[in-house]
Tab-separated table of C-alpha atoms in Angstrom:
chain	number	residue	atom	x	y	z
A	1	MET	CA	19.262	20.176	-12.051
A	2	SER	CA	22.997	19.474	-11.860
A	3	GLY	CA	24.417	16.496	-9.980
A	4	CYS	CA	25.823	18.862	-7.371
A	5	ASN	CA	22.412	20.441	-6.736
A	6	ARG	CA	20.727	17.051	-6.532
A	7	ALA	CA	23.213	16.012	-3.858
A	8	ARG	CA	22.435	18.991	-1.613
A	9	PRO	CA	19.078	17.804	-0.204
A	10	VAL	CA	20.489	14.324	0.342
A	11	LEU	CA	23.452	15.741	2.255
A	12	ALA	CA	21.200	18.051	4.264
A	13	ILE	CA	18.908	15.200	5.263
A	14	SER	CA	21.839	13.006	6.272
A	15	LEU	CA	23.307	15.809	8.374
A	16	MET	CA	20.004	16.408	10.161
A	17	VAL	CA	19.691	12.716	10.969
A	18	ILE	CA	23.289	12.608	12.225
A	19	VAL	CA	22.722	15.661	14.431
A	20	ALA	CA	19.544	14.147	15.882
A	21	CYS	CA	21.388	10.885	16.572
A	22	SER	CA	24.294	12.776	18.167
A	23	THR	CA	21.873	14.707	20.364
A	24	ARG	CA	20.404	11.438	21.618
A	25	ASN	CA	23.819	9.905	22.308
A	26	THR	CA	25.099	13.010	24.087
A	27	HIS	CA	22.208	13.099	26.530
A	28	SER	CA	22.207	9.356	27.081
A	29	GLY	CA	25.788	9.611	28.309
A	30	ASN	CA	25.021	12.217	30.997
A	31	SER	CA	24.510	11.447	34.669
A	32	SER	CA	21.003	10.548	35.803
A	33	ALA	CA	20.594	13.902	37.572
A	34	SER	CA	21.506	16.032	34.572
A	35	THR	CA	19.675	13.745	32.170
A	36	ALA	CA	16.461	14.192	34.141
A	37	GLY	CA	16.639	17.910	33.518
A	38	HIS	CA	17.444	17.695	29.814
A	39	SER	CA	15.727	14.547	28.523
A	40	SER	CA	12.502	16.292	27.600
A	41	THR	CA	14.300	19.057	25.711
A	42	ALA	CA	16.581	16.543	24.026
A	43	GLU	CA	13.635	14.469	22.804
A	44	GLU	CA	11.884	17.557	21.466
A	45	THR	CA	15.071	18.576	19.643
A	46	GLN	CA	15.515	15.118	18.132
A	47	ARG	CA	11.923	14.911	16.960
A	48	SER	CA	12.034	18.418	15.516
A	49	LEU	CA	15.216	17.715	13.581
A	50	LEU	CA	13.880	14.440	12.243
A	51	ALA	CA	10.600	16.094	11.233
A	52	GLU	CA	12.642	18.668	9.320
A	53	ALA	CA	14.612	15.872	7.690
A	54	ARG	CA	11.339	14.216	6.671
A	55	ASP	CA	10.104	17.437	5.096
A	56	ALA	CA	13.357	17.773	3.166
A	57	ALA	CA	13.091	14.181	1.942
A	58	ARG	CA	9.641	14.917	0.524
A	59	HIS	CA	11.297	17.124	-2.089
A	60	THR	CA	13.209	14.175	-3.513
A	61	THR	CA	11.624	11.581	-5.784
A	62	GLY	CA	11.163	7.865	-6.312
A	63	ALA	CA	13.590	5.370	-4.831
A	64	GLU	CA	15.766	8.137	-3.409
A	65	ARG	CA	12.837	9.457	-1.377
A	66	ALA	CA	12.050	6.007	0.020
A	67	THR	CA	15.679	5.380	0.961
A	68	LEU	CA	16.040	8.735	2.708
A	69	LEU	CA	12.748	8.376	4.528
A	70	ARG	CA	13.735	4.957	5.798
A	71	GLN	CA	16.865	6.534	7.246
A	72	VAL	CA	14.685	9.123	8.979
A	73	VAL	CA	12.184	6.519	10.199
A	74	ARG	CA	14.908	4.388	11.752
A	75	GLU	CA	16.023	7.309	13.894
A	76	GLN	CA	12.442	8.237	14.758
A	77	LEU	CA	11.854	4.697	15.960
A	78	ARG	CA	15.049	4.818	18.027
A	79	VAL	CA	13.626	7.779	19.960
A	80	ARG	CA	10.184	6.116	20.037
A	81	ASP	CA	8.603	8.818	17.907
A	82	PHE	CA	6.040	6.442	16.427
A	83	GLY	CA	3.717	9.237	15.318
A	84	GLY	CA	6.532	10.928	13.433
A	85	ALA	CA	7.550	7.616	11.864
A	86	GLU	CA	3.999	7.072	10.603
A	87	LYS	CA	3.996	10.538	9.025
A	88	SER	CA	7.284	9.708	7.312
A	89	PHE	CA	5.823	6.445	6.052
A	90	ALA	CA	2.830	8.307	4.631
A	91	SER	CA	5.209	10.523	2.645
A	92	VAL	CA	6.440	7.601	0.540
A	93	ASN	CA	4.785	6.791	-2.775
A	94	ILE	CA	3.967	3.121	-2.324
A	95	GLY	CA	2.869	0.818	-5.132
A	96	THR	CA	-0.326	-1.190	-4.834
A	97	SER	CA	0.681	-4.338	-6.712
A	98	VAL	CA	3.438	-5.979	-4.692
A	99	SER	CA	3.559	-9.765	-4.503
A	100	ASP	CA	6.918	-11.450	-4.066
A	101	THR	CA	9.005	-8.254	-4.185
A	102	ILE	CA	9.181	-6.184	-0.992
A	103	THR	CA	10.044	-2.561	-1.782
A	104	THR	CA	11.892	-0.116	0.426
A	105	ALA	CA	8.565	1.517	1.217
A	106	HIS	CA	7.151	-1.760	2.470
A	107	ARG	CA	10.261	-2.283	4.585
A	108	ILE	CA	9.606	1.101	6.202
A	109	GLY	CA	6.126	-0.039	7.212
A	110	ALA	CA	7.539	-3.321	8.487
A	111	ASP	CA	10.139	-1.420	10.528
A	112	ILE	CA	7.325	0.486	12.241
A	113	VAL	CA	5.263	-2.644	12.930
A	114	CYS	CA	8.252	-4.525	14.347
A	115	SER	CA	9.329	-1.592	16.517
A	116	LEU	CA	5.843	-1.271	17.970
A	117	LEU	CA	5.850	-4.990	18.739
A	118	ASP	CA	9.290	-4.732	20.336
A	119	ASP	CA	7.837	-1.921	22.460
A	120	ARG	CA	5.009	-4.324	23.409
A	121	ARG	CA	2.429	-2.211	21.586
A	122	ALA	CA	0.781	-4.744	19.307
A	123	THR	CA	-2.579	-2.970	19.444
A	124	ALA	CA	-0.921	0.218	18.214
A	125	ALA	CA	0.738	-1.788	15.431
A	126	LEU	CA	-2.650	-3.067	14.254
A	127	ARG	CA	-4.116	0.426	14.393
A	128	PHE	CA	-1.211	1.710	12.307
A	129	ILE	CA	-1.887	-0.985	9.715
A	130	THR	CA	-5.579	-0.098	9.478
A	131	ARG	CA	-4.617	3.506	8.674
A	132	VAL	CA	-2.402	2.511	5.735
A	133	ARG	CA	-4.116	3.603	2.533
A	134	SER	CA	-3.064	0.881	0.122
A	135	GLN	CA	-4.893	-2.425	0.464
A	136	SER	CA	-1.781	-4.269	-0.701
A	137	ASP	CA	0.384	-2.567	1.906
A	138	ARG	CA	-2.139	-3.294	4.636
A	139	ALA	CA	-2.187	-6.954	3.654
A	140	TRP	CA	1.577	-7.405	3.748
A	141	LEU	CA	1.960	-5.510	7.004
A	142	GLN	CA	-0.825	-7.525	8.627
A	143	ALA	CA	0.914	-10.684	7.445
A	144	ARG	CA	4.077	-9.506	9.183
A	145	LEU	CA	2.110	-8.745	12.330
A	146	ALA	CA	0.431	-12.158	12.356
A	147	SER	CA	3.736	-13.972	11.875
A	148	ARG	CA	5.441	-12.022	14.629
A	149	LEU	CA	2.554	-12.586	17.025
A	150	ALA	CA	2.666	-16.320	16.348
A	151	ALA	CA	6.371	-16.287	17.164
A	152	GLY	CA	5.654	-14.704	20.545
A	153	HIS	CA	6.024	-10.964	19.871
A	154	GLN	CA	2.988	-9.375	21.499
A	155	SER	CA	1.805	-7.323	24.440
A	156	PRO	CA	-0.321	-8.979	27.158
A	157	SER	CA	-3.291	-6.705	26.458
A	158	PHE	CA	-3.408	-7.772	22.805
A	159	ALA	CA	-2.753	-11.505	22.809
A	160	PRO	CA	-2.418	-14.369	25.297
A	161	ALA	CA	0.820	-15.022	27.143
A	162	VAL	CA	3.689	-16.501	25.189
A	163	GLY	CA	3.323	-19.777	27.078
A	164	ASP	CA	-0.264	-20.259	25.897
A	165	THR	CA	0.677	-21.568	22.466
A	166	VAL	CA	-2.776	-22.543	21.189
A	167	ALA	CA	-4.426	-19.281	22.224
A	168	ARG	CA	-1.518	-17.300	20.767
A	169	LEU	CA	-1.730	-19.127	17.437
A	170	SER	CA	-5.498	-18.594	17.384
A	171	ARG	CA	-4.996	-14.829	17.669
A	172	ALA	CA	-2.440	-14.887	14.869
A	173	LEU	CA	-4.751	-16.986	12.698
A	174	GLU	CA	-7.569	-14.470	13.187
A	175	LEU	CA	-5.354	-11.801	11.713
A	176	ALA	CA	-4.094	-14.032	8.900
A	177	ARG	CA	-7.556	-15.140	7.817
A	178	ASP	CA	-8.651	-11.516	7.671
A	179	ILE	CA	-6.026	-10.734	5.008
A	180	VAL	CA	-7.578	-10.179	1.578
A	181	LEU	CA	-4.473	-10.484	-0.612
A	182	PRO	CA	-3.866	-14.235	-1.224
A	183	GLU	CA	-0.071	-13.942	-1.440
A	184	ALA	CA	0.129	-12.062	1.849
A	185	ARG	CA	-2.299	-14.449	3.556
A	186	LEU	CA	-0.192	-17.387	2.384
A	187	ASP	CA	2.948	-15.731	3.752
A	188	ALA	CA	1.261	-15.217	7.128
A	189	LEU	CA	-0.007	-18.797	7.306
A	190	ILE	CA	3.451	-20.160	6.515
A	191	GLY	CA	4.937	-18.005	9.265
A	192	ILE	CA	2.312	-19.188	11.729
A	193	SER	CA	2.870	-22.846	10.829
A	194	GLN	CA	6.612	-22.441	11.353
A	195	ALA	CA	5.995	-20.823	14.744
A	196	ALA	CA	3.670	-23.677	15.712
A	197	LEU	CA	6.194	-26.339	14.776
A	198	ALA	CA	8.941	-24.496	16.636
A	199	ALA	CA	6.779	-24.280	19.740
A	200	ALA	CA	5.686	-27.948	19.706
A	201	PRO	CA	7.448	-29.935	16.981
A	202	ASP	CA	6.190	-33.329	18.178
A	203	ALA	CA	2.535	-32.559	18.836
A	204	VAL	CA	1.024	-29.354	17.568
A	205	ASP	CA	-2.546	-28.857	18.769
A	206	TRP	CA	-3.688	-26.636	15.927
A	207	PRO	CA	-6.347	-24.040	16.705
A	208	ARG	CA	-9.448	-24.200	14.515
C-alpha cells in the first residue's frame, strides 16, 4: 500500500471525529429551548459518527490503531458515551506483559476509568475493569482506580464520603490488595499512602 493510501483511513477517522466534535459544539451553543428539541438527535449523530470512526480505525494496525482509537475514545467520553468508549477500547490489541511502561492502549483504559470517576460512577468503573480480558490490564486499571479513590474520587454509593478518610482508605486498600500483579499492587499502595499522608500528614490512622 502506498503512503498516500495509508493516509486515507487516518484522514477519514480524523474528519469523522472533528465532525462529531463540531456537532456537539454547535448544539451546545444554541438556546435552551432549541437545544431541548435537538439534543437527543445531536447525541445520536455524535455517537454514530464516532462509532463509524472506531470501525474505520479497526482497519489500521499496531500503534497507529491505538493512537486513532484513543482520539475516538476521548470524544466518546466527552459526550458520555461510555459504552461506545469500552467498545473502542476492546478494539485495541493490548499486550499482557506491561510493568513499568504504560502503553497507549493502557492509557485508553485509564481515560475511561478516570472519566467514569469524574462522572461519579465508580461502580461502573470497577465493572468495566472486570470485563477487561487481559489480567495485566485489569491489574493496572484497578491500581489506577484504587489510587483515585484514595485521593477522594468516588461516588457516594461506592465508597464513604471524602471526609471519612479512614473508611475511604479502607475501600481503596480492599481494591489494592485484590490486585494480582505485584508491580500494579505496589503502584496502588504507593498512591494510597500518598493520599493518606496528604489527608493527615501529622497523624495518619491507617486502616488495617
